[in-house]
PDB file of C-alpha atoms in Angstrom:
ATOM      1  CA  UNK U   1     104.313 101.072  68.525  1.00 76.00           C
ATOM      2  CA  UNK U   2     101.955 100.061  71.304  1.00 84.00           C
ATOM      3  CA  UNK U   3     104.025 102.008  73.861  1.00 92.00           C
ATOM      4  CA  UNK U   4     103.534 100.767  77.434  1.00 96.00           C
ATOM      5  CA  UNK U   5     100.863  98.144  77.954  1.00 97.00           C
ATOM      6  CA  UNK U   6      99.522  96.895  81.278  1.00 97.00           C
ATOM      7  CA  UNK U   7      97.327  93.972  82.175  1.00 97.00           C
ATOM      8  CA  UNK U   8      94.855  93.517  83.708  1.00 97.00           C
ATOM      9  CA  UNK U   9      92.896  96.791  83.584  1.00 96.00           C
ATOM     10  CA  UNK U  10      90.882  95.937  86.681  1.00 96.00           C
ATOM     11  CA  UNK U  11      91.192  93.327  89.402  1.00 96.00           C
ATOM     12  CA  UNK U  12      89.513  92.536  92.705  1.00 97.00           C
ATOM     13  CA  UNK U  13      91.534  90.483  95.184  1.00 97.00           C
ATOM     14  CA  UNK U  14      90.701  89.002  98.529  1.00 97.00           C
ATOM     15  CA  UNK U  15      92.981  89.713 101.475  1.00 97.00           C
ATOM     16  CA  UNK U  16      95.957  87.360 101.415  1.00 96.00           C
ATOM     17  CA  UNK U  17      95.734  86.511  97.721  1.00 97.00           C
ATOM     18  CA  UNK U  18      98.620  87.149  95.389  1.00 96.00           C
ATOM     19  CA  UNK U  19      98.821  88.411  91.845  1.00 96.00           C
ATOM     20  CA  UNK U  20     101.170  89.778  89.215  1.00 97.00           C
ATOM     21  CA  UNK U  21     100.602  93.005  87.360  1.00 98.00           C
ATOM     22  CA  UNK U  22     102.099  92.787  83.901  1.00 98.00           C
ATOM     23  CA  UNK U  23     103.903  95.625  82.108  1.00 98.00           C
ATOM     24  CA  UNK U  24     105.480  95.554  78.663  1.00 97.00           C
ATOM     25  CA  UNK U  25     107.068  98.307  76.581  1.00 95.00           C
ATOM     26  CA  UNK U  26     108.123  98.162  72.951  1.00 93.00           C
ATOM     27  CA  UNK U  27     110.261 101.311  72.815  1.00 90.00           C
ATOM     28  CA  UNK U  28     113.519  99.622  73.831  1.00 88.00           C
ATOM     29  CA  UNK U  29     113.736 101.790  76.943  1.00 89.00           C
ATOM     30  CA  UNK U  30     116.278 100.881  79.575  1.00 88.00           C
ATOM     31  CA  UNK U  31     114.429 102.486  82.465  1.00 89.00           C
ATOM     32  CA  UNK U  32     111.133 101.213  83.810  1.00 92.00           C
ATOM     33  CA  UNK U  33     109.084 102.247  86.837  1.00 94.00           C
ATOM     34  CA  UNK U  34     106.111 101.149  88.906  1.00 97.00           C
ATOM     35  CA  UNK U  35     103.965 103.752  90.654  1.00 96.00           C
ATOM     36  CA  UNK U  36     100.815 103.673  92.698  1.00 97.00           C
ATOM     37  CA  UNK U  37      98.319 106.523  92.789  1.00 96.00           C
ATOM     38  CA  UNK U  38      95.791 106.867  95.571  1.00 94.00           C
ATOM     39  CA  UNK U  39      92.827 109.270  95.272  1.00 84.00           C
ATOM     40  CA  UNK U  40      93.934 112.882  95.648  1.00 79.00           C
ATOM     41  CA  UNK U  41      97.547 111.839  95.994  1.00 83.00           C
ATOM     42  CA  UNK U  42     100.504 112.048  93.709  1.00 86.00           C
ATOM     43  CA  UNK U  43     102.286 109.147  92.149  1.00 92.00           C
ATOM     44  CA  UNK U  44     104.414 107.174  94.589  1.00 92.00           C
ATOM     45  CA  UNK U  45     107.347 105.193  93.226  1.00 92.00           C
ATOM     46  CA  UNK U  46     107.269 101.517  94.232  1.00 95.00           C
ATOM     47  CA  UNK U  47     110.199 100.019  92.321  1.00 95.00           C
ATOM     48  CA  UNK U  48     112.294 100.923  89.335  1.00 92.00           C
ATOM     49  CA  UNK U  49     114.762  99.277  87.003  1.00 92.00           C
ATOM     50  CA  UNK U  50     117.660 100.756  85.041  1.00 88.00           C
ATOM     51  CA  UNK U  51     118.061  97.735  82.804  1.00 89.00           C
ATOM     52  CA  UNK U  52     117.523  94.011  82.520  1.00 92.00           C
ATOM     53  CA  UNK U  53     118.594  92.252  85.702  1.00 94.00           C
ATOM     54  CA  UNK U  54     118.779  95.458  87.767  1.00 93.00           C
ATOM     55  CA  UNK U  55     116.018  96.641  90.081  1.00 95.00           C
ATOM     56  CA  UNK U  56     115.844  98.922  93.097  1.00 93.00           C
ATOM     57  CA  UNK U  57     113.343 100.083  95.685  1.00 94.00           C
ATOM     58  CA  UNK U  58     111.457 103.311  95.438  1.00 91.00           C
ATOM     59  CA  UNK U  59     109.556 105.208  98.096  1.00 88.00           C
ATOM     60  CA  UNK U  60     106.908 102.561  98.957  1.00 93.00           C
ATOM     61  CA  UNK U  61     108.266  99.058  98.187  1.00 95.00           C
ATOM     62  CA  UNK U  62     106.843  97.104 101.133  1.00 96.00           C
ATOM     63  CA  UNK U  63     104.470  94.329 100.071  1.00 96.00           C
ATOM     64  CA  UNK U  64     105.714  94.269  96.479  1.00 97.00           C
ATOM     65  CA  UNK U  65     108.374  92.534  94.429  1.00 97.00           C
ATOM     66  CA  UNK U  66     109.652  93.018  90.899  1.00 97.00           C
ATOM     67  CA  UNK U  67     111.869  91.322  88.366  1.00 96.00           C
ATOM     68  CA  UNK U  68     113.380  92.444  85.069  1.00 96.00           C
ATOM     69  CA  UNK U  69     114.550  89.506  83.013  1.00 96.00           C
ATOM     70  CA  UNK U  70     114.139  91.296  79.661  1.00 95.00           C
ATOM     71  CA  UNK U  71     114.249  94.898  78.470  1.00 93.00           C
ATOM     72  CA  UNK U  72     110.585  94.751  77.513  1.00 95.00           C
ATOM     73  CA  UNK U  73     108.933  93.323  80.633  1.00 97.00           C
ATOM     74  CA  UNK U  74     108.741  94.562  84.203  1.00 98.00           C
ATOM     75  CA  UNK U  75     106.124  92.626  86.226  1.00 98.00           C
ATOM     76  CA  UNK U  76     105.043  93.720  89.706  1.00 98.00           C
ATOM     77  CA  UNK U  77     104.170  90.989  92.215  1.00 97.00           C
ATOM     78  CA  UNK U  78     101.866  91.352  95.215  1.00 96.00           C
ATOM     79  CA  UNK U  79     102.400  88.388  97.513  1.00 89.00           C
ATOM     80  CA  UNK U  80      99.861  88.847 100.320  1.00 94.00           C
ATOM     81  CA  UNK U  81      97.298  91.401  99.274  1.00 96.00           C
ATOM     82  CA  UNK U  82      96.146  93.867 101.929  1.00 97.00           C
ATOM     83  CA  UNK U  83      93.394  96.536 101.793  1.00 96.00           C
ATOM     84  CA  UNK U  84      96.136  99.210 101.942  1.00 96.00           C
ATOM     85  CA  UNK U  85      97.225  98.063  98.475  1.00 97.00           C
ATOM     86  CA  UNK U  86      93.943  99.172  96.944  1.00 97.00           C
ATOM     87  CA  UNK U  87      95.095 101.725  94.407  1.00 97.00           C
ATOM     88  CA  UNK U  88      95.697 102.456  90.743  1.00 97.00           C
ATOM     89  CA  UNK U  89      99.030 101.125  89.541  1.00 98.00           C
ATOM     90  CA  UNK U  90     100.933 102.708  86.686  1.00 98.00           C
ATOM     91  CA  UNK U  91     103.915 101.325  84.860  1.00 97.00           C
ATOM     92  CA  UNK U  92     106.188 103.737  83.003  1.00 95.00           C
ATOM     93  CA  UNK U  93     109.295 103.583  80.879  1.00 93.00           C
ATOM     94  CA  UNK U  94     111.883 106.163  79.900  1.00 87.00           C
ATOM     95  CA  UNK U  95     114.598 106.611  77.297  1.00 66.00           C
ATOM     96  CA  UNK U  96     118.042 105.258  76.832  1.00 55.00           C
ATOM     97  CA  UNK U  97     121.360 106.373  78.180  1.00 51.00           C
ATOM     98  CA  UNK U  98     120.039 109.840  78.972  1.00 50.00           C
ATOM     99  CA  UNK U  99     116.898 108.628  80.743  1.00 48.00           C
ATOM    100  CA  UNK U 100     117.810 110.436  83.925  1.00 52.00           C
ATOM    101  CA  UNK U 101     116.106 113.423  82.390  1.00 60.00           C
ATOM    102  CA  UNK U 102     113.954 111.927  79.669  1.00 75.00           C
ATOM    103  CA  UNK U 103     110.212 111.986  79.637  1.00 85.00           C
ATOM    104  CA  UNK U 104     108.385 108.994  81.007  1.00 90.00           C
ATOM    105  CA  UNK U 105     105.792 107.101  79.002  1.00 93.00           C
ATOM    106  CA  UNK U 106     102.982 105.744  81.134  1.00 96.00           C
ATOM    107  CA  UNK U 107     100.739 102.766  80.666  1.00 97.00           C
ATOM    108  CA  UNK U 108      96.933 103.012  81.058  1.00 96.00           C
ATOM    109  CA  UNK U 109      97.005 101.725  84.632  1.00 97.00           C
ATOM    110  CA  UNK U 110      95.606  98.790  86.597  1.00 97.00           C
ATOM    111  CA  UNK U 111      92.851  99.504  89.089  1.00 97.00           C
ATOM    112  CA  UNK U 112      93.222  97.083  91.998  1.00 97.00           C
ATOM    113  CA  UNK U 113      90.776  96.610  94.848  1.00 97.00           C
ATOM    114  CA  UNK U 114      91.583  94.394  97.839  1.00 97.00           C
ATOM    115  CA  UNK U 115      88.599  93.322  99.926  1.00 95.00           C
TER     116      UNK U 115
ATOM    117  CA  UNK D   1     112.649 115.360 103.317  1.00 72.00           C
ATOM    118  CA  UNK D   2     112.064 116.356  99.695  1.00 74.00           C
ATOM    119  CA  UNK D   3     108.651 117.776  99.192  1.00 82.00           C
ATOM    120  CA  UNK D   4     106.662 119.062  96.233  1.00 88.00           C
ATOM    121  CA  UNK D   5     103.566 121.167  96.656  1.00 90.00           C
ATOM    122  CA  UNK D   6     100.916 121.880  94.100  1.00 93.00           C
ATOM    123  CA  UNK D   7      97.689 123.674  94.832  1.00 83.00           C
ATOM    124  CA  UNK D   8      95.234 120.917  95.677  1.00 76.00           C
ATOM    125  CA  UNK D   9      92.291 123.236  95.101  1.00 83.00           C
ATOM    126  CA  UNK D  10      90.789 122.988  91.647  1.00 90.00           C
ATOM    127  CA  UNK D  11      91.365 125.941  89.366  1.00 94.00           C
ATOM    128  CA  UNK D  12      88.384 127.142  87.344  1.00 95.00           C
ATOM    129  CA  UNK D  13      88.939 129.684  84.585  1.00 96.00           C
ATOM    130  CA  UNK D  14      87.006 131.064  81.649  1.00 97.00           C
ATOM    131  CA  UNK D  15      87.776 129.916  78.140  1.00 97.00           C
ATOM    132  CA  UNK D  16      90.307 132.171  76.434  1.00 97.00           C
ATOM    133  CA  UNK D  17      92.020 133.218  79.666  1.00 97.00           C
ATOM    134  CA  UNK D  18      95.513 132.193  80.766  1.00 97.00           C
ATOM    135  CA  UNK D  19      95.703 129.454  83.372  1.00 96.00           C
ATOM    136  CA  UNK D  20      98.668 129.546  85.742  1.00 96.00           C
ATOM    137  CA  UNK D  21      99.552 126.559  87.899  1.00 97.00           C
ATOM    138  CA  UNK D  22     102.217 126.530  90.602  1.00 96.00           C
ATOM    139  CA  UNK D  23     104.699 123.898  91.717  1.00 95.00           C
ATOM    140  CA  UNK D  24     106.816 124.599  94.808  1.00 95.00           C
ATOM    141  CA  UNK D  25     109.494 122.344  96.199  1.00 91.00           C
ATOM    142  CA  UNK D  26     111.644 122.196  99.315  1.00 86.00           C
ATOM    143  CA  UNK D  27     114.782 120.429 100.504  1.00 80.00           C
ATOM    144  CA  UNK D  28     115.824 119.706  96.985  1.00 79.00           C
ATOM    145  CA  UNK D  29     117.800 121.207  94.101  1.00 80.00           C
ATOM    146  CA  UNK D  30     116.636 119.373  90.999  1.00 81.00           C
ATOM    147  CA  UNK D  31     118.483 119.710  87.741  1.00 79.00           C
ATOM    148  CA  UNK D  32     115.290 119.115  85.781  1.00 86.00           C
ATOM    149  CA  UNK D  33     111.593 119.575  86.230  1.00 89.00           C
ATOM    150  CA  UNK D  34     108.772 118.105  84.178  1.00 92.00           C
ATOM    151  CA  UNK D  35     105.082 118.760  83.714  1.00 95.00           C
ATOM    152  CA  UNK D  36     102.512 116.082  82.863  1.00 96.00           C
ATOM    153  CA  UNK D  37      98.842 116.098  82.009  1.00 97.00           C
ATOM    154  CA  UNK D  38      96.527 113.415  83.404  1.00 96.00           C
ATOM    155  CA  UNK D  39      92.965 112.831  82.261  1.00 96.00           C
ATOM    156  CA  UNK D  40      90.523 110.834  84.433  1.00 93.00           C
ATOM    157  CA  UNK D  41      91.156 107.100  84.241  1.00 92.00           C
ATOM    158  CA  UNK D  42      94.341 107.488  82.208  1.00 94.00           C
ATOM    159  CA  UNK D  43      98.080 107.555  82.774  1.00 95.00           C
ATOM    160  CA  UNK D  44      99.985 110.855  82.813  1.00 96.00           C
ATOM    161  CA  UNK D  45     101.218 112.251  79.514  1.00 96.00           C
ATOM    162  CA  UNK D  46     104.459 114.216  79.288  1.00 94.00           C
ATOM    163  CA  UNK D  47     104.181 117.884  78.291  1.00 95.00           C
ATOM    164  CA  UNK D  48     107.392 119.782  78.964  1.00 93.00           C
ATOM    165  CA  UNK D  49     110.792 119.459  80.556  1.00 91.00           C
ATOM    166  CA  UNK D  50     112.835 122.421  81.779  1.00 91.00           C
ATOM    167  CA  UNK D  51     116.429 122.390  82.980  1.00 88.00           C
ATOM    168  CA  UNK D  52     117.810 124.382  85.895  1.00 86.00           C
ATOM    169  CA  UNK D  53     119.766 126.680  83.590  1.00 88.00           C
ATOM    170  CA  UNK D  54     116.656 127.510  81.536  1.00 90.00           C
ATOM    171  CA  UNK D  55     114.429 130.259  82.806  1.00 86.00           C
ATOM    172  CA  UNK D  56     111.558 129.559  80.458  1.00 94.00           C
ATOM    173  CA  UNK D  57     110.371 126.924  77.999  1.00 94.00           C
ATOM    174  CA  UNK D  58     107.529 127.167  75.502  1.00 95.00           C
ATOM    175  CA  UNK D  59     105.549 124.685  73.449  1.00 94.00           C
ATOM    176  CA  UNK D  60     102.602 125.986  71.459  1.00 95.00           C
ATOM    177  CA  UNK D  61     100.203 127.479  74.058  1.00 97.00           C
ATOM    178  CA  UNK D  62     102.202 126.131  76.997  1.00 97.00           C
ATOM    179  CA  UNK D  63     104.896 127.968  78.912  1.00 97.00           C
ATOM    180  CA  UNK D  64     106.921 126.779  81.886  1.00 97.00           C
ATOM    181  CA  UNK D  65     109.229 128.813  84.092  1.00 96.00           C
ATOM    182  CA  UNK D  66     111.735 127.487  86.585  1.00 93.00           C
ATOM    183  CA  UNK D  67     113.026 129.711  89.383  1.00 91.00           C
ATOM    184  CA  UNK D  68     115.682 127.830  91.336  1.00 89.00           C
ATOM    185  CA  UNK D  69     116.025 130.693  93.830  1.00 90.00           C
ATOM    186  CA  UNK D  70     112.348 130.669  94.738  1.00 92.00           C
ATOM    187  CA  UNK D  71     112.243 126.875  94.289  1.00 92.00           C
ATOM    188  CA  UNK D  72     109.197 127.251  92.126  1.00 93.00           C
ATOM    189  CA  UNK D  73     107.915 126.391  88.668  1.00 94.00           C
ATOM    190  CA  UNK D  74     104.962 128.066  87.000  1.00 96.00           C
ATOM    191  CA  UNK D  75     102.974 126.380  84.242  1.00 97.00           C
ATOM    192  CA  UNK D  76     100.916 128.607  81.942  1.00 97.00           C
ATOM    193  CA  UNK D  77      98.303 127.696  79.363  1.00 97.00           C
ATOM    194  CA  UNK D  78      97.398 130.668  77.201  1.00 97.00           C
ATOM    195  CA  UNK D  79      94.102 131.007  75.327  1.00 97.00           C
ATOM    196  CA  UNK D  80      92.744 128.117  77.383  1.00 97.00           C
ATOM    197  CA  UNK D  81      90.106 125.820  75.939  1.00 97.00           C
ATOM    198  CA  UNK D  82      87.642 123.384  77.564  1.00 97.00           C
ATOM    199  CA  UNK D  83      89.796 120.569  76.117  1.00 97.00           C
ATOM    200  CA  UNK D  84      92.608 121.725  78.429  1.00 98.00           C
ATOM    201  CA  UNK D  85      90.558 120.589  81.434  1.00 97.00           C
ATOM    202  CA  UNK D  86      92.608 117.930  83.214  1.00 97.00           C
ATOM    203  CA  UNK D  87      94.913 117.412  86.183  1.00 96.00           C
ATOM    204  CA  UNK D  88      98.442 118.739  85.755  1.00 97.00           C
ATOM    205  CA  UNK D  89     101.313 117.158  87.643  1.00 96.00           C
ATOM    206  CA  UNK D  90     104.801 118.472  88.169  1.00 95.00           C
ATOM    207  CA  UNK D  91     107.688 116.091  88.712  1.00 92.00           C
ATOM    208  CA  UNK D  92     111.210 116.649  89.939  1.00 88.00           C
ATOM    209  CA  UNK D  93     113.953 114.314  89.156  1.00 77.00           C
ATOM    210  CA  UNK D  94     116.910 112.860  90.875  1.00 64.00           C
ATOM    211  CA  UNK D  95     119.086 110.008  89.822  1.00 61.00           C
ATOM    212  CA  UNK D  96     116.695 107.541  88.134  1.00 60.00           C
ATOM    213  CA  UNK D  97     113.898 108.582  90.426  1.00 77.00           C
ATOM    214  CA  UNK D  98     111.029 110.947  89.914  1.00 82.00           C
ATOM    215  CA  UNK D  99     109.093 112.714  92.656  1.00 87.00           C
ATOM    216  CA  UNK D 100     105.587 113.787  91.674  1.00 91.00           C
ATOM    217  CA  UNK D 101     103.347 116.452  93.112  1.00 91.00           C
ATOM    218  CA  UNK D 102      99.710 115.678  93.872  1.00 92.00           C
ATOM    219  CA  UNK D 103      98.564 117.652  90.854  1.00 94.00           C
ATOM    220  CA  UNK D 104      96.215 120.564  90.276  1.00 95.00           C
ATOM    221  CA  UNK D 105      92.865 120.013  88.606  1.00 95.00           C
ATOM    222  CA  UNK D 106      92.104 122.610  85.968  1.00 97.00           C
ATOM    223  CA  UNK D 107      88.630 123.208  84.616  1.00 97.00           C
ATOM    224  CA  UNK D 108      88.173 125.567  81.689  1.00 97.00           C
ATOM    225  CA  UNK D 109      84.627 126.884  81.489  1.00 96.00           C
ATOM    226  CA  UNK D 110      83.051 127.523  78.096  1.00 94.00           C
TER     227      UNK D 110
END
């Protein structure tokens, strides 16, 4: 199993550009999450999904959108990039019916810089 | 609001000693608490989960305690090794959502 994969690994955007961060998991997990991590800060939840077709906002959703059309994929969309979105983005997935207390499996992260 | 605090100062210890990291939380009564390890440039990796009705959990050289009265979890690494050097994050969990601390950087000196 590849686990959780994210693309791209690095990206530089200009202010106002848009992009999609891709996330795929092959563990058949129902729950998927997007976090951002700023230097010296903890992980902040952006959006999460409890299954295909169901998404909800986390702590810092402004400026982002998500979709979950399949169990495997959970892309994160930035519509109008701003310098405040410079961060490292992690996608994670977690178990099945009992995922409310399962471990999370994290991807390797996408380092995004907005200039 | 719910808050998690981990010591933001780096912890340096000598190889072979026991490292103890602290996670305090307020305005929350989580049923579960998790600890993760994060190496530079990588995503966090799950280490241990402890439930509110468990006082202590062990896995090899790792031990976690969970005191719901003090609202505190302690994370111990016994017989520490330089390979244990990393940032350790605690996470509390509510329905579907996880709240992470900022992490404590541990450096084990040879």
